[in-house]
Structure formats: C-alpha cells, structure tokens
GROMACS .gro file of C-alpha atoms in nm:
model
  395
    1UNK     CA    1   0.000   0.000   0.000
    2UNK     CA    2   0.306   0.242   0.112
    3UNK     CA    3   0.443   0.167  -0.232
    4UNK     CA    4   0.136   0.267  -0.409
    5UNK     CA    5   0.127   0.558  -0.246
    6UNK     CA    6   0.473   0.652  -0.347
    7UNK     CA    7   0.444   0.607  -0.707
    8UNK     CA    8   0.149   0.840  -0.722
    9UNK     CA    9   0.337   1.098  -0.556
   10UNK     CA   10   0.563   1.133  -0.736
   11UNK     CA   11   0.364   1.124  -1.052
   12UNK     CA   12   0.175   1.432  -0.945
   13UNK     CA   13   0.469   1.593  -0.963
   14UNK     CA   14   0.603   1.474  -1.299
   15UNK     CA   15   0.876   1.286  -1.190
   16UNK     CA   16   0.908   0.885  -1.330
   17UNK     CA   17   0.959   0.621  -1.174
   18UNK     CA   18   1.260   0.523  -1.322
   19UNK     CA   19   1.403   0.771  -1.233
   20UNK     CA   20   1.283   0.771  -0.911
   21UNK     CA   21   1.449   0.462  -0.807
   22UNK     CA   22   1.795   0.592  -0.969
   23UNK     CA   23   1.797   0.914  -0.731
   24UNK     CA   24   1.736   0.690  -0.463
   25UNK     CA   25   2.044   0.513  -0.518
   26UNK     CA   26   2.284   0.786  -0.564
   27UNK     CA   27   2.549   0.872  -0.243
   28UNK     CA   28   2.494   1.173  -0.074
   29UNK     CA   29   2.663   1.492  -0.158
   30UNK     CA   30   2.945   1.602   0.086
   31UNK     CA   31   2.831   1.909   0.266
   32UNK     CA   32   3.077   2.272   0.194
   33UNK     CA   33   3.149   2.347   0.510
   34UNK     CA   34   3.325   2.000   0.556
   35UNK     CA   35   3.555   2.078   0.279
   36UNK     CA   36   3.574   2.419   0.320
   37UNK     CA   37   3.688   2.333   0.697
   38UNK     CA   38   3.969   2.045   0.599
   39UNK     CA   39   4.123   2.261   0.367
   40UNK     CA   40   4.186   2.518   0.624
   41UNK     CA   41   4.303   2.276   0.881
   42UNK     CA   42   4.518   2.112   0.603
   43UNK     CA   43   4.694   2.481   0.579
   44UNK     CA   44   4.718   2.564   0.909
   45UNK     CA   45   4.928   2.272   0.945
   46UNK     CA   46   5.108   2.389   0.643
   47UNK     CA   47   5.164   2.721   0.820
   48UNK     CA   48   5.334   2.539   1.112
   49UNK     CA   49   5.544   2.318   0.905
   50UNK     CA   50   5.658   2.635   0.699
   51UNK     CA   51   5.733   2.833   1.048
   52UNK     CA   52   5.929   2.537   1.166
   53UNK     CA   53   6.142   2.482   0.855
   54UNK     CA   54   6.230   2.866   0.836
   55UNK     CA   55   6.332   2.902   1.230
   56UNK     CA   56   6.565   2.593   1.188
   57UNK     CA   57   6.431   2.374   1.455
   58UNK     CA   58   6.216   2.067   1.489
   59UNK     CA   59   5.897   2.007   1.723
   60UNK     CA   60   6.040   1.886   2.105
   61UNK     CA   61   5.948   1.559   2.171
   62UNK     CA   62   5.722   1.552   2.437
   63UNK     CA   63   5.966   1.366   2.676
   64UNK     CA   64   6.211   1.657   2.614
   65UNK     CA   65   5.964   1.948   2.786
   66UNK     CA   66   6.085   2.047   3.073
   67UNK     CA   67   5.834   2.332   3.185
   68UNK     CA   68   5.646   2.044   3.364
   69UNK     CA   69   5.943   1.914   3.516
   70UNK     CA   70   5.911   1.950   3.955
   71UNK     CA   71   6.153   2.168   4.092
   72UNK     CA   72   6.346   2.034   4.382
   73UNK     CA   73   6.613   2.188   4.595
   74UNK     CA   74   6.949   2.012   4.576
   75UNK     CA   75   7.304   2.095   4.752
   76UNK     CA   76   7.664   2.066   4.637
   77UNK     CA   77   7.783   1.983   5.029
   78UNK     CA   78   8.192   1.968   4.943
   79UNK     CA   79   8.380   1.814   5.236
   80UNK     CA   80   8.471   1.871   5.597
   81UNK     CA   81   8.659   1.725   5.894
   82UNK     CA   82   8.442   1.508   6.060
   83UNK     CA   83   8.519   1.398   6.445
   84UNK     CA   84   8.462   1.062   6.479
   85UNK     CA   85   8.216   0.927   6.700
   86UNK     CA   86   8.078   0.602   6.804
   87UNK     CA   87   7.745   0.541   6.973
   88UNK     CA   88   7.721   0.223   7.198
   89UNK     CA   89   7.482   0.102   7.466
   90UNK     CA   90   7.538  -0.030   7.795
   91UNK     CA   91   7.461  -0.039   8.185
   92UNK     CA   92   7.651   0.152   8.449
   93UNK     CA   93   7.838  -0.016   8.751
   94UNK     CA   94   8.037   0.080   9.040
   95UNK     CA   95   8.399   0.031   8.940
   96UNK     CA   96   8.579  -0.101   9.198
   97UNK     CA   97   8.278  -0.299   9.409
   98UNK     CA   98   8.352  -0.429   9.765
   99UNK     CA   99   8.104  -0.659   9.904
  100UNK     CA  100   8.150  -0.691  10.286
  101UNK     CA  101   7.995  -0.953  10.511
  102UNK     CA  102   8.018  -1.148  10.823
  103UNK     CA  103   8.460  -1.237  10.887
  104UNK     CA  104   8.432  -1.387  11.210
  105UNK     CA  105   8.195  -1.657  11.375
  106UNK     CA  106   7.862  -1.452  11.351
  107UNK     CA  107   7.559  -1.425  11.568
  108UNK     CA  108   7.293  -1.174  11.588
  109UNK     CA  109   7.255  -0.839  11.489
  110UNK     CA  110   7.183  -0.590  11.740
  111UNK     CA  111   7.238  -0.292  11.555
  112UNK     CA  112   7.295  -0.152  11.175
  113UNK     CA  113   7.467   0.234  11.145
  114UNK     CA  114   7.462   0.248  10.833
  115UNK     CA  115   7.162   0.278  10.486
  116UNK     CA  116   7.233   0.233  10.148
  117UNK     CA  117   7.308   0.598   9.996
  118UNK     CA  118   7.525   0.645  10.270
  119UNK     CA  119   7.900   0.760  10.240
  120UNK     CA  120   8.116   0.586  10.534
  121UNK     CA  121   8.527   0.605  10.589
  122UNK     CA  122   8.729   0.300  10.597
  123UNK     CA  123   8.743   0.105  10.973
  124UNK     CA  124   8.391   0.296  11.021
  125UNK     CA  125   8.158  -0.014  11.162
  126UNK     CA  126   7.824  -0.073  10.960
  127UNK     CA  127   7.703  -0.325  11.190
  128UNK     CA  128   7.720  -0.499  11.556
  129UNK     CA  129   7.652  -0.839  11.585
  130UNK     CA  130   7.600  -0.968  11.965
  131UNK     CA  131   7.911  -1.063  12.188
  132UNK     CA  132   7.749  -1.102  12.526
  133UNK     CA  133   7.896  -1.526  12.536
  134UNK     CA  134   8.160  -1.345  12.348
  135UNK     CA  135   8.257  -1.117  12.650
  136UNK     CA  136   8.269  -1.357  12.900
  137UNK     CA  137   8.480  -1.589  12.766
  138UNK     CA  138   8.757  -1.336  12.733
  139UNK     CA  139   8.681  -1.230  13.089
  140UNK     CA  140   8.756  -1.621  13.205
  141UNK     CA  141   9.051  -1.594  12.977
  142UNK     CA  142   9.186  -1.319  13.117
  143UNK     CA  143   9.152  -1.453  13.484
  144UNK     CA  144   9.351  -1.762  13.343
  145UNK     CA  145   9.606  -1.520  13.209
  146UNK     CA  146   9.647  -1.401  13.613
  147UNK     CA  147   9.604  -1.768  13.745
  148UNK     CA  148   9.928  -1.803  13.521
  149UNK     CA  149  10.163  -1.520  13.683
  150UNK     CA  150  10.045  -1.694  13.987
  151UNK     CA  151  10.222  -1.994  13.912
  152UNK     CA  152  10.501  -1.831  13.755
  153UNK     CA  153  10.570  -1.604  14.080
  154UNK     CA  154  10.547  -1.928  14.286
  155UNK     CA  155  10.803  -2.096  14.033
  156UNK     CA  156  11.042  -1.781  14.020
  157UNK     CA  157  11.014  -1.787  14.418
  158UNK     CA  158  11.097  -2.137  14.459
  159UNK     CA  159  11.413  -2.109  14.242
  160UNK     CA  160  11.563  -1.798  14.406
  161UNK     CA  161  11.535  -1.985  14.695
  162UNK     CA  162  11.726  -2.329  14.610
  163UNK     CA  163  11.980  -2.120  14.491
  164UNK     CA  164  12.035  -2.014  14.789
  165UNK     CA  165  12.094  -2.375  14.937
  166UNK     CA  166  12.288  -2.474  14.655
  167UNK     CA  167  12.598  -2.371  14.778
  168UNK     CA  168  12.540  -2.545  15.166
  169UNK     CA  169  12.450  -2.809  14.955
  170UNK     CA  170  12.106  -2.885  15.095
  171UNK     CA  171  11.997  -2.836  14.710
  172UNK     CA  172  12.135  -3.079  14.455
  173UNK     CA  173  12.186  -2.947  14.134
  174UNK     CA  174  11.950  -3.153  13.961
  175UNK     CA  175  11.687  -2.983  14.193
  176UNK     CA  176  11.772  -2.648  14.029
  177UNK     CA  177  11.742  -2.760  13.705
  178UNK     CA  178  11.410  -2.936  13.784
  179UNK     CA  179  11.301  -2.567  13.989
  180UNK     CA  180  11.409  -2.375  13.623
  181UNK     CA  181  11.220  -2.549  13.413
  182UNK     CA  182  10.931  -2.512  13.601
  183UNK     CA  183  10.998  -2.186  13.615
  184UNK     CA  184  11.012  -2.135  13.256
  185UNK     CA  185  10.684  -2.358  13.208
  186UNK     CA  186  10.538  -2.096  13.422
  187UNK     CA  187  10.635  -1.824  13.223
  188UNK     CA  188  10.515  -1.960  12.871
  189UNK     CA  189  10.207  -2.005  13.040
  190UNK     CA  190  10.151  -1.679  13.082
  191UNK     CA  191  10.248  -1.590  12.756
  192UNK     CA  192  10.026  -1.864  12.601
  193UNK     CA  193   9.688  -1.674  12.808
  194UNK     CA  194   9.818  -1.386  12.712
  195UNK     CA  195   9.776  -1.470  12.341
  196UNK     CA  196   9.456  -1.684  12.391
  197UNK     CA  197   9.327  -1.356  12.564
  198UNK     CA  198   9.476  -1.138  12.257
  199UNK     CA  199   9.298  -1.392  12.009
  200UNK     CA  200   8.978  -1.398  12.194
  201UNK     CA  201   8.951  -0.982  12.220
  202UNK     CA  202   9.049  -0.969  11.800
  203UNK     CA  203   8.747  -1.245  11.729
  204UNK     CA  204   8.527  -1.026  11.892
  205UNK     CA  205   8.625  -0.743  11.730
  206UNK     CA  206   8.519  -0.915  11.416
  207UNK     CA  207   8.189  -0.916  11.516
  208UNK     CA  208   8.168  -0.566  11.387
  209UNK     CA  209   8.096  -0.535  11.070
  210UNK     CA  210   8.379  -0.223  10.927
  211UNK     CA  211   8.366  -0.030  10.632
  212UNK     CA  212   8.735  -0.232  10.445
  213UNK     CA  213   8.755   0.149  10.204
  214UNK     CA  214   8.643   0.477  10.250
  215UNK     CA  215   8.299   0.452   9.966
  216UNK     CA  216   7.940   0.480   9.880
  217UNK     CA  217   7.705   0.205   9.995
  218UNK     CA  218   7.581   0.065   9.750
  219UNK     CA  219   7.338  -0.234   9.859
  220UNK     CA  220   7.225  -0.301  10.227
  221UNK     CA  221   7.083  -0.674  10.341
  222UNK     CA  222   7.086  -0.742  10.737
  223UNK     CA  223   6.853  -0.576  10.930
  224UNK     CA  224   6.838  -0.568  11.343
  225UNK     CA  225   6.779  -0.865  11.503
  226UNK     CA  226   6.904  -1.130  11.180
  227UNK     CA  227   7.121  -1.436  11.242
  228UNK     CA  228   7.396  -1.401  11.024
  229UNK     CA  229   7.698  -1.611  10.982
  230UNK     CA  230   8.058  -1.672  10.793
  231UNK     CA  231   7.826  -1.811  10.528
  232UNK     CA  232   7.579  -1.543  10.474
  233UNK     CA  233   7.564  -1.339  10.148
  234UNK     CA  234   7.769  -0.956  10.152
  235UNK     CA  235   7.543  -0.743  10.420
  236UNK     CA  236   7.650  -0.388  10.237
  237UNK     CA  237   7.815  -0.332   9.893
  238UNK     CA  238   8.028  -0.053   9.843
  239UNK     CA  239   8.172   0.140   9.575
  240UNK     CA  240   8.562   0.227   9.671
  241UNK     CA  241   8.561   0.562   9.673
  242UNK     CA  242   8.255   0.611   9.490
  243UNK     CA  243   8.424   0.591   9.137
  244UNK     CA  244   8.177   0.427   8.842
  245UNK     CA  245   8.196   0.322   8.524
  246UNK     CA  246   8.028   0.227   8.211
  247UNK     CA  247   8.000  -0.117   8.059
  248UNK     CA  248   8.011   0.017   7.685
  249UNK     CA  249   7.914  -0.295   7.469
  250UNK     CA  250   8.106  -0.240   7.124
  251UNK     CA  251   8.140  -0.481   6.806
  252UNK     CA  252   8.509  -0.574   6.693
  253UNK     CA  253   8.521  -0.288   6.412
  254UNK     CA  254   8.464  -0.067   6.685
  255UNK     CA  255   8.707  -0.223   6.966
  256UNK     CA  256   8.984  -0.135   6.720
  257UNK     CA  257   8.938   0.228   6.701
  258UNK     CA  258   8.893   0.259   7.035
  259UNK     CA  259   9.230   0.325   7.267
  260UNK     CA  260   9.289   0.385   7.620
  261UNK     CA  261   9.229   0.768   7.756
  262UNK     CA  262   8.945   0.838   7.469
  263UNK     CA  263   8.693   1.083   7.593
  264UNK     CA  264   8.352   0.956   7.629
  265UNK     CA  265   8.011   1.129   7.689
  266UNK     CA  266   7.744   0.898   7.899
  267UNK     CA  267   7.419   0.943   7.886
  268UNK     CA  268   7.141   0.752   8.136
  269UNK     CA  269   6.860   0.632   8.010
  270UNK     CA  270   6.567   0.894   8.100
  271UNK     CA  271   6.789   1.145   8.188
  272UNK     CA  272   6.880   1.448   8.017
  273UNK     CA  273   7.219   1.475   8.162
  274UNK     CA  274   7.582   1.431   8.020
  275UNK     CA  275   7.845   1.311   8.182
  276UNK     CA  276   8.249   1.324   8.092
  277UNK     CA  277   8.451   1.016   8.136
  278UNK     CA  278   8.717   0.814   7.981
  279UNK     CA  279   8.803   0.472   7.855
  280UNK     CA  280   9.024   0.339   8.108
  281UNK     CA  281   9.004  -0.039   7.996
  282UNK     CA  282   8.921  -0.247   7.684
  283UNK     CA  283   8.827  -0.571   7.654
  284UNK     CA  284   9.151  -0.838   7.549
  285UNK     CA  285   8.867  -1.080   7.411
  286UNK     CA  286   8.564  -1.072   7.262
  287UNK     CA  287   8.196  -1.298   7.324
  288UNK     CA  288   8.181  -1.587   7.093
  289UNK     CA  289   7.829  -1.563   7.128
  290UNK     CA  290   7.752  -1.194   7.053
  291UNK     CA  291   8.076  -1.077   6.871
  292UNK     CA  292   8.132  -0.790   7.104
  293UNK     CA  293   8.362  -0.688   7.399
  294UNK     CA  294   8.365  -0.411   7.629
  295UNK     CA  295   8.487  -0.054   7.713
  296UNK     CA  296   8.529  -0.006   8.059
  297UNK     CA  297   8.448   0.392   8.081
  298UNK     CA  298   8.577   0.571   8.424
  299UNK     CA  299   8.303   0.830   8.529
  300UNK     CA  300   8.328   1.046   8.853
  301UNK     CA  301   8.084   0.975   9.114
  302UNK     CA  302   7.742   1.183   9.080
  303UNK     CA  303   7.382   1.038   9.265
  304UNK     CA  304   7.220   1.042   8.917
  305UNK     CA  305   7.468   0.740   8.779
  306UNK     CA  306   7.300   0.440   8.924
  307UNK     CA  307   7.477   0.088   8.878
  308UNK     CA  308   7.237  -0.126   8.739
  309UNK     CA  309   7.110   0.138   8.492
  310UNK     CA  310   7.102   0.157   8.132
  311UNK     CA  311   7.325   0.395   7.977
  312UNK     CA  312   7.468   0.535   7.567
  313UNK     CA  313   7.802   0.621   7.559
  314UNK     CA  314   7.943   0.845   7.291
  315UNK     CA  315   8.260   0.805   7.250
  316UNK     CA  316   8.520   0.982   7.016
  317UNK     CA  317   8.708   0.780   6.746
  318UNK     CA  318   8.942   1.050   6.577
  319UNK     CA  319   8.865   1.309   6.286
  320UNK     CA  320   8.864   1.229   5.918
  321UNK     CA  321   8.751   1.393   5.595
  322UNK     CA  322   8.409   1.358   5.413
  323UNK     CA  323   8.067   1.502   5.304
  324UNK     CA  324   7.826   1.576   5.558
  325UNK     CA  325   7.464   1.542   5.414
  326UNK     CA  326   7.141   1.676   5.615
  327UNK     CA  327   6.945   1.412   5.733
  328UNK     CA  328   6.667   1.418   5.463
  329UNK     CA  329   6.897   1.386   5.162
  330UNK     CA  330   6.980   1.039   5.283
  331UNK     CA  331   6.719   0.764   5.218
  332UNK     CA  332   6.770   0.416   5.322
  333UNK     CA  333   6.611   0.108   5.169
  334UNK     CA  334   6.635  -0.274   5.211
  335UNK     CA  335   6.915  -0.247   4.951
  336UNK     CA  336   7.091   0.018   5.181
  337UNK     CA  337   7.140   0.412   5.189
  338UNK     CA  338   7.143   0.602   4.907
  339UNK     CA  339   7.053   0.945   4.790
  340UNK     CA  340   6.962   1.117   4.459
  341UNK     CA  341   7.206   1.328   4.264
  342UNK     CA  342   7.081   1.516   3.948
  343UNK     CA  343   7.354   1.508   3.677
  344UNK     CA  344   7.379   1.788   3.402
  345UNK     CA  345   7.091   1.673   3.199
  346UNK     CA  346   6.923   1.728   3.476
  347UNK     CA  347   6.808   1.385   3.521
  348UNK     CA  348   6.841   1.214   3.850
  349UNK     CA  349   7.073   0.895   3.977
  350UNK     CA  350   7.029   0.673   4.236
  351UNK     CA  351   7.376   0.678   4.415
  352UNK     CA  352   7.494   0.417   4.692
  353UNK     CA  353   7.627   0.541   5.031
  354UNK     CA  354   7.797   0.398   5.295
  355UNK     CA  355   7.734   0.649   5.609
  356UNK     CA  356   7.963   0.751   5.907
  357UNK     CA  357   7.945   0.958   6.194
  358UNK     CA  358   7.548   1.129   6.290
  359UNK     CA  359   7.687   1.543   6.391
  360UNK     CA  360   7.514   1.826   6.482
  361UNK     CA  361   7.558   1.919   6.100
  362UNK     CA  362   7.415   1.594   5.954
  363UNK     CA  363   7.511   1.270   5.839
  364UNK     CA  364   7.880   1.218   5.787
  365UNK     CA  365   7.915   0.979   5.364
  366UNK     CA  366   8.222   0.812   5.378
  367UNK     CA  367   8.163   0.665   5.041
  368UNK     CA  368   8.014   0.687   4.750
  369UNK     CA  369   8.025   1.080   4.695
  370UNK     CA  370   8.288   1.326   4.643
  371UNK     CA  371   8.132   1.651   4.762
  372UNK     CA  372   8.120   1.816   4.398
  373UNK     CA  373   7.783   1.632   4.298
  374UNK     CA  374   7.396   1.829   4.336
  375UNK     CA  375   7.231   1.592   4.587
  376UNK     CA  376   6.858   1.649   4.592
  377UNK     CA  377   6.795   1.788   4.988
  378UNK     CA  378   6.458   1.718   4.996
  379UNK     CA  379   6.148   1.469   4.883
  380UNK     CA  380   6.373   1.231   4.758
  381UNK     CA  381   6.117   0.971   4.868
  382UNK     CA  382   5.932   1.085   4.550
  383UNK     CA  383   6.133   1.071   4.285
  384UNK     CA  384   6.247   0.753   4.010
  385UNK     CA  385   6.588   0.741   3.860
  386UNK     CA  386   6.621   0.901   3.574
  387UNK     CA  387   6.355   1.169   3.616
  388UNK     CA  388   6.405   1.508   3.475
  389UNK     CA  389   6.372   1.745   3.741
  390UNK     CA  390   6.430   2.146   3.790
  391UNK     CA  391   6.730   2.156   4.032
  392UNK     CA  392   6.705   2.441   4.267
  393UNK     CA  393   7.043   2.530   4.427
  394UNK     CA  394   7.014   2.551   4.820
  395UNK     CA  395   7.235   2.920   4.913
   0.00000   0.00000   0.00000
C-alpha cells in the first residue's frame, strides 16, 4: 500500500519512476562546510610546518619538555673534617665494688649504722653483731692469764730460793734444774693466756661489721635482730671511693678504634644529663656468642649514675675527611642508603652510600660521593631514577 502511495506521488509531480528509483540510489553529496573546513586545517598545518622549517628547529618531543618538570632543591655539600664518634649502649656499675659480710663466727645483729646511699670512711663499723657469750669468755681468759703469773711467781720464788741452798748443799743441782724449768713452764704459760686472751679480744672485734675502704654504699641486706653467719651473702656493697663506670658494649670494628684515655660522653637512660669520662680499659677478648667486647668507661661519682642502669656512651674515634649530608637527603632502603644526585641533563641517579658519623651538622658519607655532585635535599622519597627534574640550588 506504502508503495502505491509513493508512485502516485511522485507522478503528481512529474517525476518517473525510473528515475525515481535511480535518485534513490545515488550517495549523498558532501556538505561545503566540511571541505571548506579540511582545507583550512590542512593549511594551518602547512603554516606550522613552513614556520618550523624557516626558524631551523624541529617540534620537542614531548619527553624533552621540561616546563612540567618539579623543581626540587638540591646541595653541592663539598667536604669537611668530621670527628669521629661512636654510639654504643650499655649499663653503668660501680667500678671497683667491695662486698662486705660477716669475717668472724657470727651471731645476731643488734644494731645496723649504716643505709644504702650512705658515704662511710674506711674502719667505720656498719654493723654490731651480739658478743654477750663473746665477753665472758675473754673475761675467764683473762683470769687464766692471772692464774698463770700466779704460778710463775710461785716458780720464780721457789728457784731464788734453792739457789740459795745450793751452795750449803742442801739443794742438789739436779733440783735447780728441775726448779728452772718449772719456772720457765710458768712463764710460757703466761704468755700462752696472754695470746689466747689477745685472740679472743680480736674475734670479737670481728663481730663488727667495718667499712674495708672509704665509699658509697651501694646495697644493704641485714637488718636488726638477723642471724647471720661466715656463710651469709655480703650485708653492704660498696663502691671504693665512689668511682663508676660504664659497661660500653662495642662490636670488633669498633674495639679497634677505640684506645685507652678516649673521651667519652654517657648518657642515662631517662635522663637528660651528660656526663664526661674516659676509657680506662678495653676488653683483650671478645663474646663468641655476641661478637662484642667491652669498654670499661671511668666516670666520677654523681647520685644520678646508678649501677644497674642503662646507659649510651658516645665516645670519640678520631677526625677524618668527608661530606656531611642533612638528614633528609639520605634515604635508606632494604638495599641500603642512598641518595639522589641530578647530573647535568638534569636527570636524576640513584647513588649508593655507605654512612659515618650522625653530627650536629648531619650525616657524615664516607663513600660513595665526592662533595662536587647536586644531591637532591629534599622529597627524595618521591622521585624515580632518571627523572628530569628542575634543580634548585640551596644558598
């Protein structure tokens, strides 16, 4: 029916159906402004082409911009003389300890003089253990000491007088000799209580407890009124003279840079303080199990150094030259340190460090740089080797 239709249209308006069916066929015409705009694209590219050829260059590839390149602020650091310094843990102790207990037979405590914290002198008593049995038995010792003379009197008596009769003869002379050497007897009796009495008054002496050095207690461990003995534990613990040290624990690269007399700076753990002292021993071996020895570091005596406690000791291991690199310019990954140096191109190199010495100026390289290079300061963290990046020189 549409078809029907169709023919009769277009038969009203004098157009045949043959040729109808042609037009239909035909491909559309391309609009003007399509051509009309490719042929002015087509010479604007001309145009640029032309420009190009005349000013003697050639388009930048797109890698090549730099405009878009991040700016980042980089440092030629040079060299300086770097001290030396070595950072090592370890735990503070009195240097010359003296543990003193119980020398003679013991007993009980009836009274302690002294607290830990406590300076004392040396022969000043820390502690009096009871001699009441004590007492008496050097009181019966010295009545045997007198019970002796006695006997020696009577002896010297009874010789004086047989030599008397010796020469009437009433007195043989084997009665003298028998009268002398009772005489004698006598007398190293006495001499024997004497010494008994001597030995009995030094034991009880011993039952006080004496300072050995003039020092610092350290520890205390009787209290009133304990039984103590020749095999108790040390009742006090004291520092000779109050001198401590630190136990610096050091690996063997570090044991041989260290020498005796170094200056060392200790600091206790949650403390703010400093204190000077110096290496007065090193260790002649080394722990097969950890692969360090120690530094024994002197330190003067001051209440905050606490044996027992924790402690870092820095101590000085000579100067030497190198580049010393703020803290941000060296990154660290499971590869090692590194940092980023940005060449003449302007492109940017991953370079390998070994690191030294931490200052107050930085970190000190030991290898790997020569001072010369630009070392990107900051956000290294977000850069790639062989980006091209602005350099800004730090003044």
């Amino acid at each position: 029916m549409n078809y029907e239709t169709t023919i009769k249209a277009e038969a009203a308006d004098g157009v045949t159906t043959d040729y109808a069916g042609a037009r239909s066929l035909a491909a559309p015409a391309i609009p003007r402004w399509l051509i009309l705009g490719g042929l002015g694209v087509f010479g604007l590219l001309l145009a640029v082409a032309l420009w190009f050829a005349l000013a003697g260059g050639e388009p930048a590839p797109a890698d090549d911009d730099n405009s878009q390149a991040p700016a980042v602020t980089v440092v030629a650091p040079g060299t300086t003389m770097v001290t030396g310094e070595i950072e090592a843990p370890g735990t503070l102790a009195a240097r010359r300890p003296m543990p003193v207990g119980v020398v003679g037979e013991g007993g009980q405590v009836i009274q302690v003089t002294v607290d830990a914290g406590d300076w004392v002198s040396q022969g000043q008593v820390l502690a009096v253990i009871d001699r009441s049995v004590q007492v008496q038995q050097a009181e019966a010792q010295a009545a045997q000491i007198q019970v002796a003379r006695a006997d020696a009197s009577l002896a010297q008596a009874n010789l004086d007088r047989a030599l008397q009769l010796v020469a009437r003869g009433f007195v043989s002379k084997a009665d003298v000799d028998r009268l002398t050497a009772t005489r004698d007897a006598a007398a190293a009796r006495v001499k024997v209580a004497e010494a008994q009495l001597r030995e009995q008054r030094a034991r009880n002496q011993r039952l006080n407890i004496i300072a050995p050095a003039t020092g610092y207690v350290l520890t205390r461990a009787v209290e009133r009124g304990q039984t103590v003995g020749a095999g108790s534990p040390a009742l006090f613990t004291i520092a000779s003279g109050g001198e401590m040290e630190m136990l610096a624990q050091l690996s063997e690269e570090q044991l041989a840079k260290m020498s005796v007399g170094t200056i060392a700076s200790i600091t206790p753990t949650g403390s703010d303080q400093t204190f000077q002292g110096q290496v007065w021993q090193i260790s002649p071996t080394i722990d097969q199990q950890t692969r360090q020895g120690t530094a024994r570091i002197a330190l003067a005596f001051n209440p905050a150094l606490r044996p027992g406690g924790f402690a870092t000791a820095r101590i000085s291991s000579g100067s030497y030259r190198a580049t010393v690199l703020p803290e941000s310019a060296v990154l660290a990954d499971p590869n090692g340190s590194f940092v980023y140096v940005v060449g003449a191109d302007k492109k940017v190199t991953r370079r390998a460090v070994k690191t030294g010495a931490v200052t107050a100026n930085g970190i000190a390289i030991t290898e790997g740089l020569t001072g010369s290079e630009k070392v990107v300061l900051r956000a290294g963290g977000f850069l790639n080797p062989g980006e091209t990046v602005n350099p800004q020189v730090q003044k």
